[in-house]
Coordinates of C-alpha atoms in Angstrom, one line a residue:
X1 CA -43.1 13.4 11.5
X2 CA -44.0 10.3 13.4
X3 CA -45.8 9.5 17.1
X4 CA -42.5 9.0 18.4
X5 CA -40.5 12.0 17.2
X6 CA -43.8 14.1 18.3
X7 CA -43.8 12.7 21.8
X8 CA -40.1 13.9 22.2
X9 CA -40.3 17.1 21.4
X10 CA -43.4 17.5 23.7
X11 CA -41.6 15.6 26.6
X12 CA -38.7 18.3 25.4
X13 CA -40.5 21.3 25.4
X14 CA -41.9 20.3 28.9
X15 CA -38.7 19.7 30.5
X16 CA -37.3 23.3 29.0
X17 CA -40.7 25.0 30.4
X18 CA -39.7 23.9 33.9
X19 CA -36.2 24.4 33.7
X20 CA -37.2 28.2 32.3
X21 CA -40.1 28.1 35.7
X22 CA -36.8 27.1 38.3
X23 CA -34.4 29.4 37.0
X24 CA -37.2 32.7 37.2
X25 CA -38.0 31.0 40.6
X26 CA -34.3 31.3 41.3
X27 CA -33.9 34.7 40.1
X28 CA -37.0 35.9 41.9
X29 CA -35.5 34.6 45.0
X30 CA -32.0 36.2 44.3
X31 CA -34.0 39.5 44.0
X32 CA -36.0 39.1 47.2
X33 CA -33.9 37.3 49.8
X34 CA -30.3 38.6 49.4
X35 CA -28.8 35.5 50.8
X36 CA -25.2 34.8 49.8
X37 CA -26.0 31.0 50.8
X38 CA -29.4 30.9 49.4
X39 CA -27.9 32.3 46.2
X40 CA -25.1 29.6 45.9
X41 CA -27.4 26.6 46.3
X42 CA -29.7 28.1 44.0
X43 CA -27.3 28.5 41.4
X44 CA -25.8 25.2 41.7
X45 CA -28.8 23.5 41.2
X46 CA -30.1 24.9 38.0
X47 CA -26.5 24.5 36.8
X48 CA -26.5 20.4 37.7
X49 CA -30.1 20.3 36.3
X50 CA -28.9 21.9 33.4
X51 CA -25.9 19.2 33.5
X52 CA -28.6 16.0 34.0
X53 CA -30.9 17.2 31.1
X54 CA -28.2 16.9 28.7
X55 CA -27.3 13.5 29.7
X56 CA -30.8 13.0 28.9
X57 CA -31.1 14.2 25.6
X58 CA -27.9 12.3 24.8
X59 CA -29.6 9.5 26.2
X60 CA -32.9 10.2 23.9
X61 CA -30.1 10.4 21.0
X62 CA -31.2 14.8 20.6
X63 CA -29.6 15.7 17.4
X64 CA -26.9 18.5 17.8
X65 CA -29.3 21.2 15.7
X66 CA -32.1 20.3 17.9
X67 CA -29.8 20.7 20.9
X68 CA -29.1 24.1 19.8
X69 CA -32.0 25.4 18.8
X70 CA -34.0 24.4 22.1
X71 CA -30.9 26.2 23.9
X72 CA -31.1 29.3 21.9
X73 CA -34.6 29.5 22.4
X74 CA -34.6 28.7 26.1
X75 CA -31.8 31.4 26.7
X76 CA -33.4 33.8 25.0
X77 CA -37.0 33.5 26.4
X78 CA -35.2 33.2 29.9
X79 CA -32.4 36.4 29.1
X80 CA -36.2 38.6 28.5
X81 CA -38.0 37.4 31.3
X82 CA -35.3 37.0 33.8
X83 CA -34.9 41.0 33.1
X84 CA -38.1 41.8 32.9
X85 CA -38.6 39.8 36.3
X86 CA -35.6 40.8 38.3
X87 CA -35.5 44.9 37.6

């Protein structure tokens, strides 16, 4: 594997890290604060973040497999510690 397919998958893996960090942060905050307004920003925002980060790794030129393993692994890391975190 070269420099340059190393230094996307690092630039990858941190990008996933802190969407994982926002969405606990917004279902912490969904837990906490029961604010129907709150709630609705929150969600929006991880969904267009989600949106913007795959126009990025279309940009990068992400291969489909790669696409879908990083999202399998992100929803699955974020499924166990959303639960873990919210009950």
């Amino acid at each position: 594997m070269n420099d340059e397919k190393k230094s996307l998958y690092l630039y990858m893996t941190v990008g996933y890290i802190g969407l994982l960090l926002i969405g606990l942060a917004a279902i912490r905050y969904i837990s906490v604060f029961h604010d129907p307004l709150g709630q609705g920003f929150t969600l929006f925002g991880f969904i267009f973040i989600t949106v913007y980060l795959r126009f990025m790794e279309k940009k990068l030129g992400i291969s489909k497999k790669e696409f879908i393993i990083s999202k399998a692994i992100l929803i699955v890391v974020f499924s166990i510690l959303a639960f873990w975190l919210y009950f």
